[in-house]
Amino acid sequence: MMAKNLAIIGAQWGDEGKGAIVAHYLKETGAEICVRAQGGNNAGHTLYDDDGRKVVVNIAPSGIIFPDVVNVIGNGCVVDLEVLASNIGSLKPKLYLSDSAHLLLPYHQQIDALREERRGKRKIGTTQRGIGPAYADKINREGLRLGLLRNPALLEEKIRQCVEQKNEEWNGELARIYGSPAASAEEMIERLRPLFQRFAPTVIDTSSYLHKAIQQGKRIIFEGAQGSLLDLDQGTYPYVTSSNTTIPGILTGTGLGLRSIDYALGVTKAYSTRVGEGIFPTEGEAYEEVKKQTRENINFTDEEKSRLSRGDVSDPHYDLLVSRHIRKVAGEFGATTGRPRRVGWLDLVALKKAIRINGLDYLVLTHLDSLDGLGTVKVCTAYRKTSTGEIMTEFPNEQSDLAGFEPVYEFFPGWKKTNEIRSFDKLPPEAQGYLEFLGRKGLPLSLVKNGPGQEDYIEILKL
Ligand code: IMP
């Protein structure tokens, strides 16, 4: 049988539930290798191992929960070794790190926070994990790559040079954080030396390793991080992350050729979420209000509950109630930062862009069950200019082009319960109709997730 290498990437603004899908297809296809190609520990993938234990990984590939899977961190990643070590914890994964991946060092994180502070009202709402500054150093050709772990003396010398330069550039501001005299190279080296030693033997030319693995017929799952609309080039710039989160990012981030990916799967929720600033056309509630919400303080009166189940489309607060309801039932709070996520209806205009810029083959839909019990389910199919009625059906590259537009929705009757159902034909007819519509308007669905557990899925198409 031909090896099938799957790329599984986010088709929205991240947090689509990719980790669970990667874990599913690792098991389902018996893939031997799991690869991260871009991003760093801005990601947060929540997984459940075979014993049902919850594991959250940030920079480690999701395959670390399976002892037989080889996990690879490709050259396109920025790696905080401290976070990597804590992701691994007591697990004993097989792991290789690319010698061309970049080190994310403590000063990157501090500079991320300082930059956000300086931006004031224009802030991006980054995860403050140092991602942007680490990639900036890479682009400026001032980064330190993991290959240096093989030459500790040279690595330490370069860290000293970099720290000196950062202290000069951020004179005063870094000192404010670290206390005088700003960042200390010696402290950093002392702290990180055990990790440099621990991970040095895992640093290899991963491009060459993966290339050989493909030639040997091994199966690979490429695991995307963040989502297509956070892509540095194609996303809602400047409210994006600093790497290419789309399929091309997998090629440049692994050093593999075009034909290394057999199928590209885009993961989308049955609704939309976004964390941080930036355009979000179907957003159900003002972000300022969302920020005040916690897992504990979202509560509904009996009257609000009945409005949710009635789903009266003329109810002016229906979208707001739905977004809060989903935040609560789906636990829409960041796995990395704990921030409440912004929630809105599924946006097919945005999804169409994700399909185009990635060349997706199939969609995986997650969180179908999070819509259970709603009276009406809405899907955005276009945007309309409120002043002129002009219709827009392509997601614009420049987010200011969306000013004055509002979503145009298609309405679907809701359903009571999809959770615990294991086949498409057992789903309530309303849910079937909704999924068929998405399949027609978007792409064929390969899998639908309808609960957080490993077994909570409906296979639509065997890959
Ligand atoms: P950064 O990647 O930390 O620089 O953050 C840039 C933007 O991407 C912010 O809006 C973040 O909230 C968002 N972001 C980064 N990583 C993730 C993720 O894994 N899921 C969702 N949003 C993310």
Short mmCIF file of C-alpha atoms and ligand atoms in Angstrom, two decimals:
data_model
loop_
_atom_site.label_atom_id
_atom_site.label_comp_id
_atom_site.label_asym_id
_atom_site.label_seq_id
_atom_site.Cartn_x
_atom_site.Cartn_y
_atom_site.Cartn_z
CA MET A 1 0.00 0.00 0.00
CA MET A 2 1.21 3.52 -0.80
CA ALA A 3 2.28 5.54 2.19
CA LYS A 4 -0.06 8.43 2.75
CA ASN A 5 1.41 11.51 4.31
CA LEU A 6 -1.20 13.82 5.75
CA ALA A 7 -0.81 17.48 6.55
CA ILE A 8 -3.29 18.60 9.19
CA ILE A 9 -3.55 22.35 9.49
CA GLY A 10 -5.88 24.92 11.02
CA ALA A 11 -8.37 26.40 8.56
CA GLN A 12 -9.41 29.29 10.83
CA TRP A 13 -7.62 31.43 13.43
CA GLY A 14 -6.10 28.54 15.37
CA ASP A 15 -7.50 26.45 18.23
CA GLU A 16 -9.53 24.30 15.86
CA GLY A 17 -8.70 21.17 17.84
CA LYS A 18 -5.85 20.02 15.59
CA GLY A 19 -4.00 18.15 18.35
CA ALA A 20 -6.82 15.62 18.79
CA ILE A 21 -7.13 15.20 15.02
CA VAL A 22 -3.39 14.61 14.67
CA ALA A 23 -3.59 12.02 17.46
CA HIS A 24 -6.58 10.40 15.73
CA TYR A 25 -4.88 10.09 12.35
CA LEU A 26 -1.61 8.93 13.91
CA LYS A 27 -3.52 6.00 15.35
CA GLU A 28 -5.82 5.49 12.37
CA THR A 29 -3.11 5.45 9.71
CA GLY A 30 -0.39 3.90 11.84
CA ALA A 31 1.91 6.77 10.87
CA GLU A 32 5.39 6.40 12.24
CA ILE A 33 6.41 10.06 12.28
CA CYS A 34 4.80 13.29 13.53
CA VAL A 35 6.31 16.60 12.46
CA ARG A 36 5.91 20.21 13.56
CA ALA A 37 7.16 22.59 10.87
CA GLN A 38 6.48 26.11 12.14
CA GLY A 39 5.65 28.21 15.16
CA GLY A 40 6.79 27.67 18.69
CA ASN A 41 5.20 27.42 22.09
CA ASN A 42 2.51 29.92 21.15
CA ALA A 43 0.55 26.78 20.27
CA GLY A 44 -1.39 24.74 22.80
CA HIS A 45 -2.59 21.33 21.71
CA THR A 46 -4.75 19.45 24.22
CA LEU A 47 -4.49 15.69 23.97
CA TYR A 48 -5.69 12.64 25.84
CA ASP A 49 -3.37 9.67 26.03
CA ASP A 50 -4.52 6.04 25.87
CA ASP A 51 -5.24 6.10 29.61
CA GLY A 52 -7.43 9.20 29.20
CA ARG A 53 -4.88 11.50 30.83
CA LYS A 54 -4.92 15.08 29.58
CA VAL A 55 -1.62 16.27 28.08
CA VAL A 56 -1.12 19.81 26.77
CA VAL A 57 1.78 20.31 24.39
CA ASN A 58 3.05 23.63 23.09
CA ILE A 59 6.19 23.02 21.07
CA ALA A 60 6.44 19.24 21.23
CA PRO A 61 4.62 17.47 18.38
CA SER A 62 1.37 15.78 19.44
CA GLY A 63 2.91 12.37 18.68
CA ILE A 64 4.82 12.47 21.97
CA ILE A 65 1.88 10.79 23.65
CA PHE A 66 2.59 7.66 21.59
CA PRO A 67 5.86 5.94 22.57
CA ASP A 68 6.35 4.39 19.11
CA VAL A 69 5.96 7.57 17.09
CA VAL A 70 9.08 9.50 16.06
CA ASN A 71 8.54 13.20 16.69
CA VAL A 72 10.34 15.79 14.64
CA ILE A 73 10.65 19.53 15.20
CA GLY A 74 11.47 20.97 11.79
CA ASN A 75 13.68 23.86 10.77
CA GLY A 76 10.73 26.27 10.54
CA CYS A 77 10.14 26.22 14.30
CA VAL A 78 11.45 28.44 17.06
CA VAL A 79 12.22 26.30 20.08
CA ASP A 80 12.14 27.20 23.75
CA LEU A 81 13.99 24.25 25.25
CA GLU A 82 12.57 24.88 28.71
CA VAL A 83 9.02 24.54 27.39
CA LEU A 84 10.00 21.51 25.32
CA ALA A 85 11.37 19.83 28.45
CA SER A 86 8.22 20.60 30.40
CA ASN A 87 5.97 19.34 27.56
CA ILE A 88 7.86 16.06 27.62
CA GLY A 89 7.66 15.78 31.41
CA SER A 90 7.97 12.14 32.34
CA LEU A 91 7.16 10.87 28.83
CA LYS A 92 9.97 9.16 26.93
CA PRO A 93 9.28 10.14 23.33
CA LYS A 94 11.43 9.49 20.31
CA LEU A 95 12.42 12.99 19.27
CA TYR A 96 14.59 14.72 16.69
CA LEU A 97 15.21 18.45 16.47
CA SER A 98 16.30 20.15 13.28
CA ASP A 99 19.79 21.63 13.39
CA SER A 100 18.35 24.57 11.45
CA ALA A 101 15.49 25.36 13.84
CA HIS A 102 16.03 28.50 15.89
CA LEU A 103 16.46 28.79 19.62
CA LEU A 104 13.89 30.90 21.40
CA LEU A 105 15.75 32.48 24.31
CA PRO A 106 14.47 34.26 27.44
CA TYR A 107 15.17 37.72 26.00
CA HIS A 108 12.80 37.02 23.08
CA GLN A 109 9.95 36.62 25.52
CA GLN A 110 10.84 39.85 27.33
CA ILE A 111 11.11 41.76 24.05
CA ASP A 112 7.71 40.39 22.96
CA ALA A 113 6.15 41.85 26.11
CA LEU A 114 8.00 45.15 25.70
CA ARG A 115 6.95 45.49 22.05
CA GLU A 116 3.30 44.89 22.97
CA GLU A 117 3.58 47.50 25.72
CA ARG A 118 5.06 50.01 23.24
CA ARG A 119 2.32 49.30 20.70
CA GLY A 120 -0.32 50.42 23.20
CA LYS A 121 -3.68 50.53 21.41
CA ARG A 122 -2.16 48.94 18.28
CA LYS A 123 -1.12 45.84 20.18
CA ILE A 124 -1.49 42.47 18.44
CA GLY A 125 -2.47 40.52 21.52
CA THR A 126 0.42 38.08 21.11
CA THR A 127 0.82 35.09 23.37
CA GLN A 128 3.93 36.88 24.76
CA ARG A 129 5.99 33.75 24.31
CA GLY A 130 8.70 35.51 22.28
CA ILE A 131 7.61 34.18 18.90
CA GLY A 132 7.78 37.42 16.89
CA PRO A 133 11.20 38.49 18.25
CA ALA A 134 12.66 35.00 17.68
CA TYR A 135 11.50 35.00 14.04
CA ALA A 136 12.66 38.61 13.65
CA ASP A 137 16.15 37.50 14.71
CA LYS A 138 15.97 34.69 12.16
CA ILE A 139 14.99 37.09 9.36
CA ASN A 140 17.63 39.59 10.48
CA ARG A 141 20.16 36.74 10.44
CA GLU A 142 20.89 37.22 14.10
CA GLY A 143 19.28 34.03 15.39
CA LEU A 144 21.00 31.07 17.03
CA ARG A 145 20.23 27.69 15.55
CA LEU A 146 19.99 24.37 17.30
CA GLY A 147 22.95 23.07 15.28
CA LEU A 148 25.08 25.12 17.69
CA LEU A 149 24.18 22.67 20.46
CA ARG A 150 26.82 20.43 18.90
CA ASN A 151 29.45 23.09 19.62
CA PRO A 152 28.76 24.29 23.18
CA ALA A 153 31.72 26.68 23.41
CA LEU A 154 30.68 28.48 20.23
CA LEU A 155 27.01 28.53 21.34
CA GLU A 156 27.92 30.15 24.65
CA GLU A 157 30.12 32.73 22.93
CA LYS A 158 27.28 33.60 20.56
CA ILE A 159 24.76 33.89 23.40
CA ARG A 160 27.12 36.41 25.06
CA GLN A 161 27.30 38.42 21.83
CA CYS A 162 23.53 38.34 21.34
CA VAL A 163 22.77 39.35 24.91
CA GLU A 164 25.23 42.25 24.62
CA GLN A 165 23.50 43.38 21.45
CA LYS A 166 19.99 43.05 22.93
CA ASN A 167 21.07 45.02 25.99
CA GLU A 168 22.36 47.78 23.73
CA GLU A 169 19.24 47.84 21.58
CA TRP A 170 16.79 47.70 24.46
CA ASN A 171 18.91 49.72 26.83
CA GLY A 172 16.93 50.63 29.91
CA GLU A 173 13.84 48.63 29.01
CA LEU A 174 15.40 45.19 29.45
CA ALA A 175 17.11 46.47 32.58
CA ARG A 176 13.68 47.45 33.89
CA ILE A 177 12.60 43.83 33.55
CA TYR A 178 15.75 42.03 34.60
CA GLY A 179 17.00 44.61 37.09
CA SER A 180 20.37 46.17 36.34
CA PRO A 181 22.48 45.17 34.39
CA ALA A 182 19.73 44.03 31.99
CA ALA A 183 19.82 40.48 30.66
CA SER A 184 22.73 38.44 31.95
CA ALA A 185 24.36 36.07 29.50
CA GLU A 186 26.03 34.11 32.27
CA GLU A 187 22.78 33.50 34.14
CA MET A 188 21.09 32.43 30.90
CA ILE A 189 23.89 30.05 30.00
CA GLU A 190 23.96 28.50 33.49
CA ARG A 191 20.20 28.00 33.38
CA LEU A 192 20.10 26.52 29.90
CA ARG A 193 23.34 24.51 29.83
CA PRO A 194 21.75 21.28 31.16
CA LEU A 195 19.10 21.54 28.43
CA PHE A 196 21.69 22.20 25.73
CA GLN A 197 23.47 19.03 26.87
CA ARG A 198 20.25 17.02 27.14
CA PHE A 199 18.93 17.88 23.68
CA ALA A 200 22.25 18.01 21.75
CA PRO A 201 22.12 14.29 20.82
CA THR A 202 18.65 14.76 19.28
CA VAL A 203 19.76 17.50 16.89
CA ILE A 204 20.05 16.21 13.32
CA ASP A 205 19.48 17.20 9.71
CA THR A 206 15.75 16.50 9.85
CA SER A 207 15.20 17.38 6.17
CA SER A 208 17.46 14.55 5.16
CA TYR A 209 15.96 12.21 7.79
CA LEU A 210 12.39 12.88 6.62
CA HIS A 211 13.33 12.58 2.97
CA LYS A 212 14.81 9.12 3.59
CA ALA A 213 11.80 8.11 5.68
CA ILE A 214 9.46 8.98 2.79
CA GLN A 215 11.63 7.00 0.38
CA GLN A 216 11.37 4.03 2.75
CA GLY A 217 7.56 4.30 2.61
CA LYS A 218 7.11 5.53 6.18
CA ARG A 219 3.97 7.47 6.93
CA ILE A 220 4.20 11.00 8.20
CA ILE A 221 1.67 13.32 9.76
CA PHE A 222 2.59 16.98 9.45
CA GLU A 223 1.03 18.91 12.29
CA GLY A 224 0.18 22.55 11.71
CA ALA A 225 0.14 25.12 14.47
CA GLN A 226 -2.10 28.20 14.72
CA GLY A 227 -4.46 28.66 11.76
CA SER A 228 -4.49 29.73 8.11
CA LEU A 229 -5.84 33.20 8.84
CA LEU A 230 -2.94 33.81 11.22
CA ASP A 231 -0.46 33.10 8.40
CA LEU A 232 2.18 35.82 8.17
CA ASP A 233 1.62 36.35 4.43
CA GLN A 234 -1.98 35.27 3.82
CA GLY A 235 -3.64 36.03 7.14
CA THR A 236 -5.25 39.11 8.66
CA TYR A 237 -2.00 41.09 8.79
CA PRO A 238 -0.73 42.59 11.05
CA TYR A 239 -2.88 40.55 13.46
CA VAL A 240 -1.12 37.32 12.58
CA THR A 241 1.64 35.17 13.93
CA SER A 242 5.21 35.34 12.63
CA SER A 243 5.33 32.12 10.63
CA ASN A 244 3.60 30.55 7.63
CA THR A 245 0.86 28.47 9.14
CA THR A 246 -0.34 27.24 5.74
CA ILE A 247 0.77 24.26 3.64
CA PRO A 248 3.74 26.10 2.08
CA GLY A 249 5.04 26.62 5.63
CA ILE A 250 5.21 22.85 5.98
CA LEU A 251 7.49 22.56 2.95
CA THR A 252 9.86 25.39 3.91
CA GLY A 253 9.64 24.38 7.56
CA THR A 254 10.77 20.81 6.93
CA GLY A 255 12.98 21.10 3.86
CA LEU A 256 10.82 18.68 1.87
CA GLY A 257 9.56 18.87 -1.69
CA LEU A 258 6.13 19.48 -3.12
CA ARG A 259 5.14 15.85 -3.41
CA SER A 260 5.87 14.97 0.21
CA ILE A 261 2.28 15.64 1.22
CA ASP A 262 -0.39 13.31 -0.17
CA TYR A 263 -3.44 14.90 1.41
CA ALA A 264 -3.96 18.30 2.97
CA LEU A 265 -6.63 18.37 5.66
CA GLY A 266 -7.99 21.63 7.02
CA VAL A 267 -9.47 21.56 10.49
CA THR A 268 -12.38 23.86 11.25
CA LYS A 269 -14.72 24.15 14.17
CA ALA A 270 -18.47 24.18 13.60
CA TYR A 271 -18.21 27.83 14.66
CA SER A 272 -15.31 30.31 14.74
CA THR A 273 -12.98 31.54 17.46
CA ARG A 274 -10.12 33.94 17.63
CA VAL A 275 -7.76 35.05 20.40
CA GLY A 276 -5.92 38.35 20.36
CA GLU A 277 -6.82 41.39 18.29
CA GLY A 278 -7.80 41.60 14.62
CA ILE A 279 -10.81 41.37 12.34
CA PHE A 280 -13.44 38.76 13.15
CA PRO A 281 -16.52 39.34 10.98
CA THR A 282 -18.93 36.88 12.66
CA GLU A 283 -17.96 37.78 16.23
CA GLY A 284 -20.96 37.47 18.54
CA GLU A 285 -19.95 39.85 21.29
CA ALA A 286 -17.68 42.88 21.77
CA TYR A 287 -14.13 41.76 22.63
CA GLU A 288 -14.00 44.18 25.59
CA GLU A 289 -16.91 42.26 27.16
CA VAL A 290 -15.37 38.89 26.30
CA LYS A 291 -12.18 39.82 28.18
CA LYS A 292 -14.14 40.04 31.46
CA GLN A 293 -15.37 36.47 31.22
CA THR A 294 -13.96 33.50 33.10
CA ARG A 295 -14.85 29.83 33.14
CA GLU A 296 -16.76 30.45 36.36
CA ASN A 297 -18.59 33.72 35.74
CA ILE A 298 -20.54 32.80 32.61
CA ASN A 299 -24.07 31.96 33.79
CA PHE A 300 -27.47 32.03 32.16
CA THR A 301 -30.90 32.82 33.54
CA ASP A 302 -33.76 30.41 32.75
CA GLU A 303 -35.11 33.00 30.33
CA GLU A 304 -31.76 33.17 28.49
CA LYS A 305 -31.58 29.38 28.35
CA SER A 306 -34.98 29.23 26.70
CA ARG A 307 -33.93 31.94 24.21
CA LEU A 308 -30.93 29.77 23.29
CA SER A 309 -33.09 26.74 22.65
CA ARG A 310 -35.80 28.76 20.86
CA GLY A 311 -33.25 30.27 18.48
CA ASP A 312 -35.48 33.12 17.36
CA VAL A 313 -33.44 34.79 14.59
CA SER A 314 -35.11 38.14 15.29
CA ASP A 315 -33.81 38.06 18.89
CA PRO A 316 -31.22 40.87 18.89
CA HIS A 317 -29.15 39.11 21.58
CA TYR A 318 -29.20 35.60 20.14
CA ASP A 319 -25.67 35.79 18.69
CA LEU A 320 -24.30 37.20 21.94
CA LEU A 321 -25.95 34.48 24.02
CA VAL A 322 -24.72 31.79 21.62
CA SER A 323 -21.14 33.03 21.75
CA ARG A 324 -21.18 33.00 25.56
CA HIS A 325 -22.88 29.62 25.63
CA ILE A 326 -20.24 28.12 23.32
CA ARG A 327 -17.44 29.72 25.33
CA LYS A 328 -18.81 27.97 28.38
CA VAL A 329 -19.74 24.54 27.01
CA ALA A 330 -16.70 24.23 24.74
CA GLY A 331 -14.31 25.76 27.31
CA GLU A 332 -13.14 28.39 24.84
CA PHE A 333 -10.24 29.67 26.92
CA GLY A 334 -6.67 29.58 25.61
CA ALA A 335 -4.72 26.37 26.33
CA THR A 336 -1.50 28.42 26.42
CA THR A 337 -2.56 31.73 27.95
CA GLY A 338 -5.95 31.01 29.55
CA ARG A 339 -7.43 34.04 27.73
CA PRO A 340 -11.16 33.86 26.92
CA ARG A 341 -11.54 33.30 23.17
CA ARG A 342 -13.75 35.42 20.97
CA VAL A 343 -16.56 33.29 19.53
CA GLY A 344 -18.75 33.67 16.44
CA TRP A 345 -20.58 31.68 13.79
CA LEU A 346 -18.77 29.64 11.15
CA ASP A 347 -17.55 31.91 8.35
CA LEU A 348 -17.54 30.21 4.94
CA VAL A 349 -15.97 33.23 3.24
CA ALA A 350 -12.94 32.93 5.50
CA LEU A 351 -12.96 29.15 5.12
CA LYS A 352 -13.01 29.45 1.33
CA LYS A 353 -9.83 31.49 1.54
CA ALA A 354 -8.21 28.83 3.72
CA ILE A 355 -9.18 26.16 1.17
CA ARG A 356 -7.65 28.22 -1.64
CA ILE A 357 -4.36 29.28 -0.04
CA ASN A 358 -3.64 25.76 1.21
CA GLY A 359 -5.01 23.71 -1.67
CA LEU A 360 -6.95 21.63 0.86
CA ASP A 361 -8.30 18.22 -0.08
CA TYR A 362 -10.65 17.56 2.84
CA LEU A 363 -12.10 19.26 5.86
CA VAL A 364 -12.28 17.96 9.39
CA LEU A 365 -15.05 19.51 11.43
CA THR A 366 -14.62 19.70 15.20
CA HIS A 367 -17.00 20.63 18.03
CA LEU A 368 -20.23 19.71 16.26
CA ASP A 369 -21.61 18.82 19.71
CA SER A 370 -20.90 22.33 21.01
CA LEU A 371 -23.86 23.49 18.89
CA ASP A 372 -26.17 20.87 20.42
CA GLY A 373 -29.34 22.31 21.91
CA LEU A 374 -29.32 25.60 19.97
CA GLY A 375 -32.61 26.51 18.31
CA THR A 376 -30.97 27.89 15.18
CA VAL A 377 -27.52 27.43 13.72
CA LYS A 378 -26.13 30.13 11.46
CA VAL A 379 -23.41 30.06 8.81
CA CYS A 380 -21.95 33.16 7.17
CA THR A 381 -21.88 32.81 3.39
CA ALA A 382 -21.00 36.39 2.29
CA TYR A 383 -20.52 39.92 3.59
CA ARG A 384 -22.86 42.81 2.75
CA LYS A 385 -22.04 46.52 2.86
CA THR A 386 -24.67 48.04 5.11
CA SER A 387 -24.70 51.41 3.28
CA THR A 388 -24.94 50.17 -0.32
CA GLY A 389 -25.93 46.48 -0.20
CA GLU A 390 -22.72 45.52 -2.07
CA ILE A 391 -21.91 41.82 -1.59
CA MET A 392 -18.40 40.52 -0.96
CA THR A 393 -17.71 36.79 -1.35
CA GLU A 394 -13.90 36.72 -1.13
CA PHE A 395 -12.14 37.30 2.18
CA PRO A 396 -10.08 40.46 1.62
CA ASN A 397 -6.33 40.59 2.24
CA GLU A 398 -6.54 44.05 3.76
CA GLN A 399 -8.77 43.96 6.79
CA SER A 400 -9.79 47.62 6.44
CA ASP A 401 -11.56 46.57 3.20
CA LEU A 402 -14.16 44.91 5.42
CA ALA A 403 -15.13 48.15 7.16
CA GLY A 404 -18.86 48.76 6.89
CA PHE A 405 -19.62 45.15 5.89
CA GLU A 406 -21.73 42.74 7.93
CA PRO A 407 -22.11 38.98 7.59
CA VAL A 408 -24.88 37.48 5.47
CA TYR A 409 -26.16 34.36 7.16
CA GLU A 410 -27.85 31.18 6.11
CA PHE A 411 -30.06 29.72 8.86
CA PHE A 412 -30.37 26.07 9.82
CA PRO A 413 -32.79 24.48 12.26
CA GLY A 414 -30.90 23.30 15.33
CA TRP A 415 -30.77 19.81 16.82
CA LYS A 416 -30.89 18.35 20.30
CA LYS A 417 -27.88 16.09 20.60
CA THR A 418 -25.04 14.78 18.46
CA ASN A 419 -22.66 13.77 21.23
CA GLU A 420 -22.10 9.99 21.59
CA ILE A 421 -23.38 9.30 18.05
CA ARG A 422 -20.90 7.28 16.00
CA SER A 423 -22.26 7.34 12.46
CA PHE A 424 -23.54 9.97 10.06
CA ASP A 425 -26.91 8.30 9.46
CA LYS A 426 -27.67 8.19 13.21
CA LEU A 427 -27.26 11.96 13.50
CA PRO A 428 -30.40 14.10 13.82
CA PRO A 429 -31.56 15.00 10.26
CA GLU A 430 -30.96 18.71 10.99
CA ALA A 431 -27.30 18.02 11.81
CA GLN A 432 -26.98 15.86 8.69
CA GLY A 433 -28.40 18.69 6.58
CA TYR A 434 -25.95 21.13 8.12
CA LEU A 435 -22.95 18.87 7.44
CA GLU A 436 -24.11 18.19 3.87
CA PHE A 437 -24.35 21.93 3.29
CA LEU A 438 -20.76 22.41 4.52
CA GLY A 439 -19.57 19.56 2.33
CA ARG A 440 -21.21 21.18 -0.70
CA LYS A 441 -20.12 24.76 0.03
CA GLY A 442 -16.68 23.94 1.35
CA LEU A 443 -15.07 20.57 0.77
CA PRO A 444 -15.81 16.92 1.48
CA LEU A 445 -15.55 16.16 5.17
CA SER A 446 -13.32 13.27 6.21
CA LEU A 447 -14.07 13.36 9.93
CA VAL A 448 -16.45 15.05 12.35
CA LYS A 449 -15.55 15.40 16.04
CA ASN A 450 -18.52 15.43 18.36
CA GLY A 451 -16.94 15.37 21.80
CA PRO A 452 -13.61 15.77 23.57
CA GLY A 453 -12.84 12.06 24.02
CA GLN A 454 -10.71 9.98 21.67
CA GLU A 455 -13.78 7.96 20.68
CA ASP A 456 -16.01 10.95 20.05
CA TYR A 457 -15.90 11.13 16.27
CA ILE A 458 -17.81 10.18 13.14
CA GLU A 459 -15.75 8.97 10.23
CA ILE A 460 -17.23 10.20 6.98
CA LEU A 461 -14.45 9.12 4.65
CA LYS A 462 -11.59 6.66 5.23
CA LEU A 463 -8.21 8.09 4.27
P1 IMP B 1 2.15 35.27 18.60
O1 IMP B 1 2.14 34.08 17.71
O2 IMP B 1 2.35 34.94 20.04
O3 IMP B 1 3.09 36.34 18.13
O4 IMP B 1 0.69 35.93 18.53
C1 IMP B 1 0.19 36.53 17.35
C2 IMP B 1 -1.31 36.28 17.20
O5 IMP B 1 -1.52 34.91 16.95
C3 IMP B 1 -2.14 36.62 18.45
O6 IMP B 1 -3.41 37.07 18.02
C4 IMP B 1 -2.27 35.28 19.14
O7 IMP B 1 -3.42 35.22 19.96
C5 IMP B 1 -2.40 34.37 17.94
N1 IMP B 1 -1.95 33.00 18.21
C6 IMP B 1 -0.69 32.54 18.32
N2 IMP B 1 -0.67 31.23 18.54
C7 IMP B 1 -1.94 30.82 18.57
C8 IMP B 1 -2.57 29.55 18.71
O8 IMP B 1 -1.92 28.51 18.85
N3 IMP B 1 -3.92 29.55 18.66
C9 IMP B 1 -4.65 30.67 18.44
N4 IMP B 1 -4.11 31.87 18.28
C10 IMP B 1 -2.77 31.95 18.34
#
